[in-house]
mmCIF file of C-alpha atoms in Angstrom:
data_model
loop_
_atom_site.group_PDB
_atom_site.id
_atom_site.type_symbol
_atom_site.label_atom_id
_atom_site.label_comp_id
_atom_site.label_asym_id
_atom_site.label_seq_id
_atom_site.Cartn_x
_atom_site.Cartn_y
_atom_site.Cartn_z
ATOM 1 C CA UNK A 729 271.675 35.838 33.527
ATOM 2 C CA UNK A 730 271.762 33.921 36.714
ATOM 3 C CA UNK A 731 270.475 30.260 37.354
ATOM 4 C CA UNK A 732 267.494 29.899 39.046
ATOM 5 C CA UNK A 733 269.093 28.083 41.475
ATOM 6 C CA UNK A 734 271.979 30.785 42.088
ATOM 7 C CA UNK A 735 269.160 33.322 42.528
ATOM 8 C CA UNK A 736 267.518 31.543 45.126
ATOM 9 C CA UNK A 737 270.429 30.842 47.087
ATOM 10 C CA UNK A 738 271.331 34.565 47.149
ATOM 11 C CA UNK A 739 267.480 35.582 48.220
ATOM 12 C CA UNK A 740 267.644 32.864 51.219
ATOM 13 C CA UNK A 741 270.913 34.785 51.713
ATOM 14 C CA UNK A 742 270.117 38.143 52.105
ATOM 15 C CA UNK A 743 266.537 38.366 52.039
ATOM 16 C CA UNK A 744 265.563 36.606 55.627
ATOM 17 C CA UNK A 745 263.657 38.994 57.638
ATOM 18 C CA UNK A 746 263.311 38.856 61.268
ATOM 19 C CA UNK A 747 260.294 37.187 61.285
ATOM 20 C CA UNK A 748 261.520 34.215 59.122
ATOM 21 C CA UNK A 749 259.968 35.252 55.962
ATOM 22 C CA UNK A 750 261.509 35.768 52.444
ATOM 23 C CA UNK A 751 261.598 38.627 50.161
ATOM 24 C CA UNK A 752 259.613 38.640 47.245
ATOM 25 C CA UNK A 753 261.904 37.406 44.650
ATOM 26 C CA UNK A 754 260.017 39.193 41.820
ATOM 27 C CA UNK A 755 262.975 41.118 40.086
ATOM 28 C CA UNK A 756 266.472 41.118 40.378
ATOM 29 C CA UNK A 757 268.674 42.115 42.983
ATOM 30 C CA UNK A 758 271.429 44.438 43.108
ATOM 31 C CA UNK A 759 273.713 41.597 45.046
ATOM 32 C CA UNK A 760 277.309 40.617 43.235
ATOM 33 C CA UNK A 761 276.891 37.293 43.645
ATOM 34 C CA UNK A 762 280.875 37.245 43.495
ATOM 35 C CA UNK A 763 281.095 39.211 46.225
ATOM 36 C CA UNK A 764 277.977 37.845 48.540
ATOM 37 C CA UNK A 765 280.207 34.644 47.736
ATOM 38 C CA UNK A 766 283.640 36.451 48.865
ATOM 39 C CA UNK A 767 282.110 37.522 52.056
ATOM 40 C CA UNK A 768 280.354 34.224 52.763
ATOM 41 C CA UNK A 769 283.489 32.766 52.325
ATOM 42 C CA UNK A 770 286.043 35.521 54.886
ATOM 43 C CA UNK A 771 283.406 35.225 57.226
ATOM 44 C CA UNK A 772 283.397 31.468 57.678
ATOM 45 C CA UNK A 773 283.977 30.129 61.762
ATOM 46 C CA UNK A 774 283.308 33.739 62.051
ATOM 47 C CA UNK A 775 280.348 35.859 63.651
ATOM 48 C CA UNK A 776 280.107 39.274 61.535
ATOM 49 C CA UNK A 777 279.066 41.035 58.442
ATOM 50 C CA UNK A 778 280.315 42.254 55.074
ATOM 51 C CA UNK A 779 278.586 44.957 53.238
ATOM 52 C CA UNK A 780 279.302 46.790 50.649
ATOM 53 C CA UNK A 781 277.209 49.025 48.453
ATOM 54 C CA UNK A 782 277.681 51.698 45.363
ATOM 55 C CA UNK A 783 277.593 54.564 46.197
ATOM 56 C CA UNK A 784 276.401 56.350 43.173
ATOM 57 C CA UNK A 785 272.749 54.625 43.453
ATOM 58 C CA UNK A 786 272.317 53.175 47.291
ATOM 59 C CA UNK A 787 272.177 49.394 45.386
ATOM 60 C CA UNK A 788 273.812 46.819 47.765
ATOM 61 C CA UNK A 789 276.321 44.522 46.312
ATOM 62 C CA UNK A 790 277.391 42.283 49.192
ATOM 63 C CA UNK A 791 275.209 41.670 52.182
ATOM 64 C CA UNK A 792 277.446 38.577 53.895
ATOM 65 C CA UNK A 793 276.262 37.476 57.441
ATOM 66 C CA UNK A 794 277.879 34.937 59.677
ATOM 67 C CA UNK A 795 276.747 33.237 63.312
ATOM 68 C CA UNK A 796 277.088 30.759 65.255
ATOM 69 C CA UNK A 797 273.877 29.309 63.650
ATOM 70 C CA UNK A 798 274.431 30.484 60.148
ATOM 71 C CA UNK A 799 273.801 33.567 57.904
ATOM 72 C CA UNK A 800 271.520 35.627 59.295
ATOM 73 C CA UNK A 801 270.912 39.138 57.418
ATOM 74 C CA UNK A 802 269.771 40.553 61.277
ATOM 75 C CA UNK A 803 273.760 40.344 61.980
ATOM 76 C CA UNK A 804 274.278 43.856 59.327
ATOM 77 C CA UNK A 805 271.067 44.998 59.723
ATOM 78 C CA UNK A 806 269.016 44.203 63.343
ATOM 79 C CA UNK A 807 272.196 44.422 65.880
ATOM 80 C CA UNK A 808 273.057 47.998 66.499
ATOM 81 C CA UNK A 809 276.596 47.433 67.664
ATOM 82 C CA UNK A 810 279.206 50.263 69.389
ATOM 83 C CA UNK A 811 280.742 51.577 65.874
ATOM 84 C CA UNK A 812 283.924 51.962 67.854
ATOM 85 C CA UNK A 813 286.864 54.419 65.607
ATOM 86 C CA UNK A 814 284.657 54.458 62.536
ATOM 87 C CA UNK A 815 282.628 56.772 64.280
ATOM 88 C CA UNK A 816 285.730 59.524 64.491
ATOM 89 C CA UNK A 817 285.042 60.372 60.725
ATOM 90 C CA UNK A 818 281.411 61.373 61.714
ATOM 91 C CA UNK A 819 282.827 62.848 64.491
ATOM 92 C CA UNK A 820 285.180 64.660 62.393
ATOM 93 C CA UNK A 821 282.722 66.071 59.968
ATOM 94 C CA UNK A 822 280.932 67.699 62.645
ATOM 95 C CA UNK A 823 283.518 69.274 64.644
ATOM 96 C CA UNK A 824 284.341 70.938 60.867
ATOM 97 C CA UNK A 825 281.119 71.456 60.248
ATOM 98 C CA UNK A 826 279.796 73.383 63.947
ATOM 99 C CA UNK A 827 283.660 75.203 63.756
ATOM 100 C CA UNK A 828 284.564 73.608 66.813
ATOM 101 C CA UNK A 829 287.741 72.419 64.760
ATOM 102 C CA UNK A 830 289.562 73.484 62.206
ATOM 103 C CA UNK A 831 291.599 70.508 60.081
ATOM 104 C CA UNK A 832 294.868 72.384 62.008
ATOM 105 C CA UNK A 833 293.739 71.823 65.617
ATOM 106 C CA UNK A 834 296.253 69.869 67.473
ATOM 107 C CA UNK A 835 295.912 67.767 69.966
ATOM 108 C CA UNK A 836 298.216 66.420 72.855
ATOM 109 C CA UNK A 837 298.397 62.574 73.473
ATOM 110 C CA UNK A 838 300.796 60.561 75.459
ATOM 111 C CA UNK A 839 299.176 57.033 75.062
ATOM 112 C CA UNK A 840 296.108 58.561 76.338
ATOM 113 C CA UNK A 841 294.536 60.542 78.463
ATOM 114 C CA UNK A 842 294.105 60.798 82.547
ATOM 115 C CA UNK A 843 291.053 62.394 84.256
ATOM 116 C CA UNK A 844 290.810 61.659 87.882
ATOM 117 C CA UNK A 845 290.382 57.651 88.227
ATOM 118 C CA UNK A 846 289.590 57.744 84.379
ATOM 119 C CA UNK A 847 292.149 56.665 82.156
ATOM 120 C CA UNK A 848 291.754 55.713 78.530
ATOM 121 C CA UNK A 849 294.268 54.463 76.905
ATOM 122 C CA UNK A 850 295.754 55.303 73.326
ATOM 123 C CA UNK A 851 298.670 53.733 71.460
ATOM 124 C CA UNK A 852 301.931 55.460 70.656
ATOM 125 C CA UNK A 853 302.208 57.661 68.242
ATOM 126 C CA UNK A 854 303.666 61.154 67.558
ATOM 127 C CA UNK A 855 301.933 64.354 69.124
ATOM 128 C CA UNK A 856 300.632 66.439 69.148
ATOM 129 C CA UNK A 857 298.835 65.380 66.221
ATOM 130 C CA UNK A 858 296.201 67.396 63.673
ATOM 131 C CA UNK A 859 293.018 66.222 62.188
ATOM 132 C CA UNK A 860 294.026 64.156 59.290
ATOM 133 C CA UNK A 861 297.029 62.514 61.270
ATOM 134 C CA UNK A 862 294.055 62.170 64.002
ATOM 135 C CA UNK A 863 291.816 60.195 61.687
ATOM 136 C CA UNK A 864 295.481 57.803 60.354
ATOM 137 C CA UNK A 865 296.690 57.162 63.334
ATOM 138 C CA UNK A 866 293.135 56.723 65.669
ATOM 139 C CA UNK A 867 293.851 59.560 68.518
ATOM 140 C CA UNK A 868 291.506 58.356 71.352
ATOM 141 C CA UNK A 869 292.662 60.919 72.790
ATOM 142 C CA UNK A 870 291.912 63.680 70.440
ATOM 143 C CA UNK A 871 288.434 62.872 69.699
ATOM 144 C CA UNK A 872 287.690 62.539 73.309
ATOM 145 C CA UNK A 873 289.004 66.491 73.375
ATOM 146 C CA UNK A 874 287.241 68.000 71.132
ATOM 147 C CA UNK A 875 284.170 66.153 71.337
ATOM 148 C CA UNK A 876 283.941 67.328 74.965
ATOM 149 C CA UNK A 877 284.497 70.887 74.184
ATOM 150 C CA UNK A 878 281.729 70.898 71.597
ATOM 151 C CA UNK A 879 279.436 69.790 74.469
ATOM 152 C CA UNK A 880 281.190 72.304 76.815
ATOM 153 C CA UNK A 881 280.805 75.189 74.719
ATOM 154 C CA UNK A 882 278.553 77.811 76.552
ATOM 155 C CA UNK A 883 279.870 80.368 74.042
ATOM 156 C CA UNK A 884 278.365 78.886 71.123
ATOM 157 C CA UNK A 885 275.841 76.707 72.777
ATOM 158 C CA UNK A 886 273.148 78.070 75.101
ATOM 159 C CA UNK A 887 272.782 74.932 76.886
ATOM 160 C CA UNK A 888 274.605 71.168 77.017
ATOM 161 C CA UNK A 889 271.094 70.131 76.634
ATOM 162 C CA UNK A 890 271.352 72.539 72.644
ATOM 163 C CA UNK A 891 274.762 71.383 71.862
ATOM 164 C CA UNK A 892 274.116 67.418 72.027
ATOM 165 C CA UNK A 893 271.028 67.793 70.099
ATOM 166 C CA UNK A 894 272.805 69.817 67.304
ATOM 167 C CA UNK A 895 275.494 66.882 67.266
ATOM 168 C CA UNK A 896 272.744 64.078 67.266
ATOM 169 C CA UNK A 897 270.861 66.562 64.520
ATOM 170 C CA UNK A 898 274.156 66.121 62.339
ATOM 171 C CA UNK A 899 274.707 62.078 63.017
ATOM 172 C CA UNK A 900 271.083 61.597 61.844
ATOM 173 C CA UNK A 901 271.525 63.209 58.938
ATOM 174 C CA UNK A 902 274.592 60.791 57.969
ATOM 175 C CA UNK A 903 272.176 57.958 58.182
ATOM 176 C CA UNK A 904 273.244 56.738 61.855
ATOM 177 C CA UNK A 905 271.263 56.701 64.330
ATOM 178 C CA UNK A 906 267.643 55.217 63.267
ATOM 179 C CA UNK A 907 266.541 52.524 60.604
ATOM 180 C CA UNK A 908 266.899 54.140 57.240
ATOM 181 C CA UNK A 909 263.986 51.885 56.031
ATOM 182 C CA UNK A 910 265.677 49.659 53.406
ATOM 183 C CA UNK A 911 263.701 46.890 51.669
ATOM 184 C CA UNK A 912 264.453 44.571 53.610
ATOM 185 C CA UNK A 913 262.583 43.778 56.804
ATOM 186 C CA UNK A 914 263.992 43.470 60.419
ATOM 187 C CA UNK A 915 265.669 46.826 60.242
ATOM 188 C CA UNK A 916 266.860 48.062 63.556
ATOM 189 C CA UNK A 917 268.287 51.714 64.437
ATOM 190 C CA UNK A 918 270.871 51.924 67.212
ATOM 191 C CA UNK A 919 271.431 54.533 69.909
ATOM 192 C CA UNK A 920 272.396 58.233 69.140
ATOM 193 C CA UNK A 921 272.326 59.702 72.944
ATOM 194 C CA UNK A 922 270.309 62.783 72.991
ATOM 195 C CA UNK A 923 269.402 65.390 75.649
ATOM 196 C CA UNK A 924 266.353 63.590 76.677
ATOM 197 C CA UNK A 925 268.070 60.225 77.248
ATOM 198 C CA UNK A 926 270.938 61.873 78.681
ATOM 199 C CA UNK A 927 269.087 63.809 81.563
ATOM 200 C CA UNK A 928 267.105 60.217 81.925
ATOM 201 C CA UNK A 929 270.227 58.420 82.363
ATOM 202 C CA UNK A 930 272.349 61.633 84.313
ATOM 203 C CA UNK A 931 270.000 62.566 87.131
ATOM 204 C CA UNK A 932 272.975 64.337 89.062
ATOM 205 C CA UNK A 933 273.881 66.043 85.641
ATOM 206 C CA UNK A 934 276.130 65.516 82.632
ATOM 207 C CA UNK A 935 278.773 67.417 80.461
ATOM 208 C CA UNK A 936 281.287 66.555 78.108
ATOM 209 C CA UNK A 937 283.917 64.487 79.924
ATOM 210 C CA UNK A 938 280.457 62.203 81.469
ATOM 211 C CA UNK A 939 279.676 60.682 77.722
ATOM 212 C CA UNK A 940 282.785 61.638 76.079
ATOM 213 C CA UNK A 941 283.191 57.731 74.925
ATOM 214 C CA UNK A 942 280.933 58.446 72.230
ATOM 215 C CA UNK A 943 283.915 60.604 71.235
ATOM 216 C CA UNK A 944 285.892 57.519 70.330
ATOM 217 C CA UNK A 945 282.235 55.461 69.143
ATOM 218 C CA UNK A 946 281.936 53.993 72.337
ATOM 219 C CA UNK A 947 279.226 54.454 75.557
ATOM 220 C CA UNK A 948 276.341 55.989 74.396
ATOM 221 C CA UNK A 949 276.178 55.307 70.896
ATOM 222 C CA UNK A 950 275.262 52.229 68.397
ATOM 223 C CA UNK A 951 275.447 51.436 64.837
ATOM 224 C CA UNK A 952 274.090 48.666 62.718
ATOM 225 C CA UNK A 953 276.914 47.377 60.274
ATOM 226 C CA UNK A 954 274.706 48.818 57.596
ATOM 227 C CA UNK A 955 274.355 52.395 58.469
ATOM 228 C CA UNK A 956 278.324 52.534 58.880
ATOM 229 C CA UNK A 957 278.526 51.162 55.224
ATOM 230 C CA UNK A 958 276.044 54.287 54.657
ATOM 231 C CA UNK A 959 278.173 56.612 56.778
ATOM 232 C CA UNK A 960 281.316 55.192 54.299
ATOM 233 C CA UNK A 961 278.944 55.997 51.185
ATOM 234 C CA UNK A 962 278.301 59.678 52.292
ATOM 235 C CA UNK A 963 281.994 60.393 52.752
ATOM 236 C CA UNK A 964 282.331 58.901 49.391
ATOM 237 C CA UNK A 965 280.120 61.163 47.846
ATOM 238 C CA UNK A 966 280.973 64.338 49.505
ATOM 239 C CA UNK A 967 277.813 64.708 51.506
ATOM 240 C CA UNK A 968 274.955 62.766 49.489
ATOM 241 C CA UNK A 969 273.260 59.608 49.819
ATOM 242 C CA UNK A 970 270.732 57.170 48.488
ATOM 243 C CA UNK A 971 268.608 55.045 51.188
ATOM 244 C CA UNK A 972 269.841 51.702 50.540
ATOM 245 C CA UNK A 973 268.015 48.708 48.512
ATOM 246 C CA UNK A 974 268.496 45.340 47.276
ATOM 247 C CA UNK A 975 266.027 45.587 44.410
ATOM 248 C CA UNK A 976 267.651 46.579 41.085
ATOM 249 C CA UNK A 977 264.220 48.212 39.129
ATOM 250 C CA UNK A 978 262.627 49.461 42.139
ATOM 251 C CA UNK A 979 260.502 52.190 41.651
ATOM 252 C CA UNK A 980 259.833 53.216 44.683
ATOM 253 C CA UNK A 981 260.550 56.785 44.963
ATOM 254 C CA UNK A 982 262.163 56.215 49.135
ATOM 255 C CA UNK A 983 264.862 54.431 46.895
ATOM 256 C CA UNK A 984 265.837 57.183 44.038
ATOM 257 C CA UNK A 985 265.618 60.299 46.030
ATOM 258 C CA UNK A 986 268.751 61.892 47.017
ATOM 259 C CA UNK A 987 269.174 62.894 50.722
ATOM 260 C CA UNK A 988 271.949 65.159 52.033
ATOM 261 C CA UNK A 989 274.046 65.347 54.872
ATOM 262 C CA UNK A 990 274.101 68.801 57.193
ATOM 263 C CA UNK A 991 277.929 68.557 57.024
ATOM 264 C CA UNK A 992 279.553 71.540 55.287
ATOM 265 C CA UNK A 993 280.793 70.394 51.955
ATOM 266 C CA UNK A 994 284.332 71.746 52.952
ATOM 267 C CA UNK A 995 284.608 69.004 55.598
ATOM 268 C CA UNK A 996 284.774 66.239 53.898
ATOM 269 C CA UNK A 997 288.076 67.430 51.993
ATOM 270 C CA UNK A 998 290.180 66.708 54.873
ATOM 271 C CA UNK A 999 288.623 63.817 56.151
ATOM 272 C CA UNK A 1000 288.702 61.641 53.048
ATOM 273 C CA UNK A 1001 292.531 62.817 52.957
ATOM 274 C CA UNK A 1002 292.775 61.562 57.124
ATOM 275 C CA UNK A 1003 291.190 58.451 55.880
ATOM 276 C CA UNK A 1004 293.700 57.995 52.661
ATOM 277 C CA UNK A 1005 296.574 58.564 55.360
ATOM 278 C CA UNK A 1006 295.281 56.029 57.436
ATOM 279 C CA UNK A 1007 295.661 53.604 54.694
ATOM 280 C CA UNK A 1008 298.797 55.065 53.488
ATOM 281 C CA UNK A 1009 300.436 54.775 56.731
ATOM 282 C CA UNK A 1010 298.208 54.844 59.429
ATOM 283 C CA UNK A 1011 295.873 52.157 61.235
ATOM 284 C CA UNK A 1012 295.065 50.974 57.857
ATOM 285 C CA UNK A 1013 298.044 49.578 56.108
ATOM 286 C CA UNK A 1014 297.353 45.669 56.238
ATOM 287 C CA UNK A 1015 295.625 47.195 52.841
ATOM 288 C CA UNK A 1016 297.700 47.146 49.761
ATOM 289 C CA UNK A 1017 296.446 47.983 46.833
ATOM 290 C CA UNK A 1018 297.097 49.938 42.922
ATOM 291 C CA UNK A 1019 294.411 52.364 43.397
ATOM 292 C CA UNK A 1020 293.398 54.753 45.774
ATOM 293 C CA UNK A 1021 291.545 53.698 48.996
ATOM 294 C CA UNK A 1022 290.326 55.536 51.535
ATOM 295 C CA UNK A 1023 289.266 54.016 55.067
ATOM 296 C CA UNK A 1024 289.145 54.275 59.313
ATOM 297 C CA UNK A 1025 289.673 51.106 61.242
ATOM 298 C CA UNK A 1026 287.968 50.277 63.994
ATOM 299 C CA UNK A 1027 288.882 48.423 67.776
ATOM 300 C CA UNK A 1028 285.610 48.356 69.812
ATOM 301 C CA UNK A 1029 286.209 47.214 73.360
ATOM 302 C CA UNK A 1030 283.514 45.000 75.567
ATOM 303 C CA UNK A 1031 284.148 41.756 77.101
ATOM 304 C CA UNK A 1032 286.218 39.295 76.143
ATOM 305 C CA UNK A 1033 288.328 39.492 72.522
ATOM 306 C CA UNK A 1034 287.796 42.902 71.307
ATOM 307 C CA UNK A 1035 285.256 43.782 68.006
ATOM 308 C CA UNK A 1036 287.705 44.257 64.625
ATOM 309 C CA UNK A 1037 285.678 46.961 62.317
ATOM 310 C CA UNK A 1038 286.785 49.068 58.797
ATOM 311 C CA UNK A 1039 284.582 51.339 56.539
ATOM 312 C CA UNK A 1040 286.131 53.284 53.803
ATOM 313 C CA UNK A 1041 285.234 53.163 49.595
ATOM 314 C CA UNK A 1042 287.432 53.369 46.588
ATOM 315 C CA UNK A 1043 288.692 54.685 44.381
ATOM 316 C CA UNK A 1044 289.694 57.966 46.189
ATOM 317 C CA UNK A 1045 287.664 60.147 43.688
ATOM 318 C CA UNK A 1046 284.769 58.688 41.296
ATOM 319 C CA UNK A 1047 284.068 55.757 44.262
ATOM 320 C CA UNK A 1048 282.861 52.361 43.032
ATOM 321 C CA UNK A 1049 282.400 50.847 46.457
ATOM 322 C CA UNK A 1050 282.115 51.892 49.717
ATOM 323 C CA UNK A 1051 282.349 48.842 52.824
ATOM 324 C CA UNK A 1052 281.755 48.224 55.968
ATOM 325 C CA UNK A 1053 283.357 45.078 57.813
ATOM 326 C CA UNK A 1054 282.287 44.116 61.131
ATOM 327 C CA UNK A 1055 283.863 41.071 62.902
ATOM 328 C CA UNK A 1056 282.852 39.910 66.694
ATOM 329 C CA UNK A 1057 286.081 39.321 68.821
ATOM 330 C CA UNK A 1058 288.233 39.511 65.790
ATOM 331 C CA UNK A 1059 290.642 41.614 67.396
ATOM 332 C CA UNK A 1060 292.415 45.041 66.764
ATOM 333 C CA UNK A 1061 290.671 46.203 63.264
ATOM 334 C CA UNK A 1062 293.967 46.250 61.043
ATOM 335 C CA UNK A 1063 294.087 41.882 62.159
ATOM 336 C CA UNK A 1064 290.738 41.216 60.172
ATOM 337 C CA UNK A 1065 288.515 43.616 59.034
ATOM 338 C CA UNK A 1066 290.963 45.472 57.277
ATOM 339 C CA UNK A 1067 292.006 42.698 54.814
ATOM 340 C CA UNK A 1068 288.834 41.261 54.656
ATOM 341 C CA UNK A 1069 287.559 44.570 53.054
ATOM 342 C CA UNK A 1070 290.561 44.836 50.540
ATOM 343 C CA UNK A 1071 289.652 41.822 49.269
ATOM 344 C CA UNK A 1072 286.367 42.453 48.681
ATOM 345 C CA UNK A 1073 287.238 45.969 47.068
ATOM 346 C CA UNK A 1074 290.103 44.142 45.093
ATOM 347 C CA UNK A 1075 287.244 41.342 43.935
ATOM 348 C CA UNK A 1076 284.779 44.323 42.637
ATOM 349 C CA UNK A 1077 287.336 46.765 40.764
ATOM 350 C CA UNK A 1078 289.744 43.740 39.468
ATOM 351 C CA UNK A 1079 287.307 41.257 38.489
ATOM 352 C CA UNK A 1080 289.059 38.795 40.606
ATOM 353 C CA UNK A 1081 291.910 37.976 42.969
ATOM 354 C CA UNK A 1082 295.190 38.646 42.270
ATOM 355 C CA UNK A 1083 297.075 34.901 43.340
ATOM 356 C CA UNK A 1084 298.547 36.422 46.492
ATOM 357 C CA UNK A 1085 295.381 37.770 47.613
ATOM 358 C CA UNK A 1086 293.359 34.176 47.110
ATOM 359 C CA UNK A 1087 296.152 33.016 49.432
ATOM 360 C CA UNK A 1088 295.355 35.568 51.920
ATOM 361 C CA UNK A 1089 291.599 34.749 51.488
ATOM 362 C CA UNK A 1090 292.328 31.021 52.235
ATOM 363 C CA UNK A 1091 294.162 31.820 55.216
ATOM 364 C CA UNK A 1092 291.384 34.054 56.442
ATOM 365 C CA UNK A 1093 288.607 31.916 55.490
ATOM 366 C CA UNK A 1094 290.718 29.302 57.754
ATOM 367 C CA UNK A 1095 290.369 31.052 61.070
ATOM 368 C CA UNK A 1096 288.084 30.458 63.070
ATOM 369 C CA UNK A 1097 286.857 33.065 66.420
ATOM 370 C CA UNK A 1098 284.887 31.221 69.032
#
């Protein structure tokens, strides 16, 4: 059992909503206090968010907030944020899903891609390059492609206008996209650009190549740190999710029903092996570990320092964990995010920290962003 004291220090934790109130407190929480703890302690000097929850039963283990003026639980839940190259698994799923893509579809990238005064850049790598190397190695340049010819499709699609809404239909059903009503207040959703905003916004028109930064998770889409932990959980699980809570005995049935994705359950196959290769050799290697993890990093551009990001789970099959790290202006997402997740993986499956890995802790817990 936890101290009274220990318990109340996690629920003024975790539990502030936006309007300053607690949670009740009547019951206990699903929160590792090891691990709210761990992620208190990475996140130090730091403005960001750990969180981490099982995927099996939607309970959240590690809810870790950081700001300039202290924990705040709005920083994972209330700031919808660009999701940046965690979004390309989504992404991925429903390219595979709508037949757009097949896992063989290869793409051409030459550290980036050029259209008219347009360029986006991409970093070297081999090409062309197919889906799972896509998803190691973070292809700007290939998820810009194909997102755009999704939208472009007139063959499959009787309209732009039918094509974003069956995208949007598929993000939404992956949790993104709108407050998945946790137990917690001060929820926020995000932005999921659909036909309506997009005509709003695109008075002289729109197509694929217009918002094809939401290819890549930037432009016209937002995530709360949160709902990309949620996104990691239904990769984890093949397609299947439970709405996320903090209370352990909650009986509230919002909390214990199961909710399934629209993606086609032969999708996920080769994006949980793109998102093994990224941490086998990919984007992802800063993580080191004995067992299997899978995971997509994350570099989210705006001004100043770039946003560092990871989601992934482990182990490979049978997932304990699934994470989501989200770190203002801490760089590319292999400098930070990345080892600040295997260390919180390492802390749930292990137990503890291996001596090595306390020393990279340290050092982390030592930097500070301003």
């Amino acid at each position: 059992m936890y101290s009274r004291k220990l318990l109340f220090t996690l629920c003024m934790t975790v539990c502030l909503s936006a309007t300053g109130q607690n949670l009740p407190t009547d019951g206990p929480l699903t929160i590792r206090p090891l691990l709210q703890q761990l992620g208190e302690r990475l996140l130090k000097g730091k403005t960001g968010s750990v969180v981490a929850i099982n995927p099996v039963n939607g309970e959240i283990l590690c809810l870790a907030t950081n700001t300039s003026h202290g924990s705040d639980v709005r920083q994972a839940i209330g700031k919808p944020m660009a999701p940046g190259s965690t979004f390309k698994t989504a992404q991925a799923l429903t390219l595979l899903s709508e037949g757009v893509i097949t896992e063989d579809t290869k793409v051409d990238c030459h550290e980036g891609i050029t259209d008219g005064n347009i360029k986006v850049g991409c970093h070297k790598h081999r090409s062309p390059l197919a889906l799972k190397e896509a998803l190691a190695q973070s292809c700007n340049t290939w998820f810009l492609m194909t997102f755009a010819s999704m939208i472009n499709d007139d063959f499959m699609y009787e309209s732009r206008d039918e094509a974003i809404t069956t995208w949007r239909s598929y993000m939404q059903s992956m949790g993104l996209g709108g407050p998945m009503h946790i137990d917690i207040d001060g929820e926020q959703g995000g932005l999921l650009a659909g036909a309506d905003y997009l005509n709003r916004r695109y008075k002289d028109g729109w197509d694929g190549k217009t918002i094809w930064w939401a290819g890549m998770g930037q432009g016209d889409v937002t995530c709360t740190p949160l709902q990309l932990c949620n996104l990691a959980v239904t990769i984890a699980n093949r397609g299947w999710y439970f709405v996320p809570h903090i209370h352990k005995k909650t009986t509230n049935k919002r909390y214990l029903t199961r909710r399934q994705t629209k993606v086609k359950a032969e999708a996920y196959g080769p994006v949980v092996e793109g998102m093994r290769l990224a941490v086998e050799h990919g984007t992802a290697t800063a993580m080191k570990a004995s067992y299997p993890i899978c995971g997509k990093t994350g570099t989210i551009e705006n001004p100043g320092e770039d946003h560092s990001a990871f989601i992934g789970f482990a182990p490979i099959n049978n997932p304990k964990i699934a994470i989501c790290v989200y770190v203002e202006h801490g760089g590319f997402g292999a400098d930070l995010a990345v080892p600040m997740a295997g260390l919180v993986i390492e802390n749930y499956l292990k137990g503890k920290l291996s001596d090595a890995s306390e020393a990279r802790a340290k050092k982390i817990a030592a930097k500070t962003i301003k």
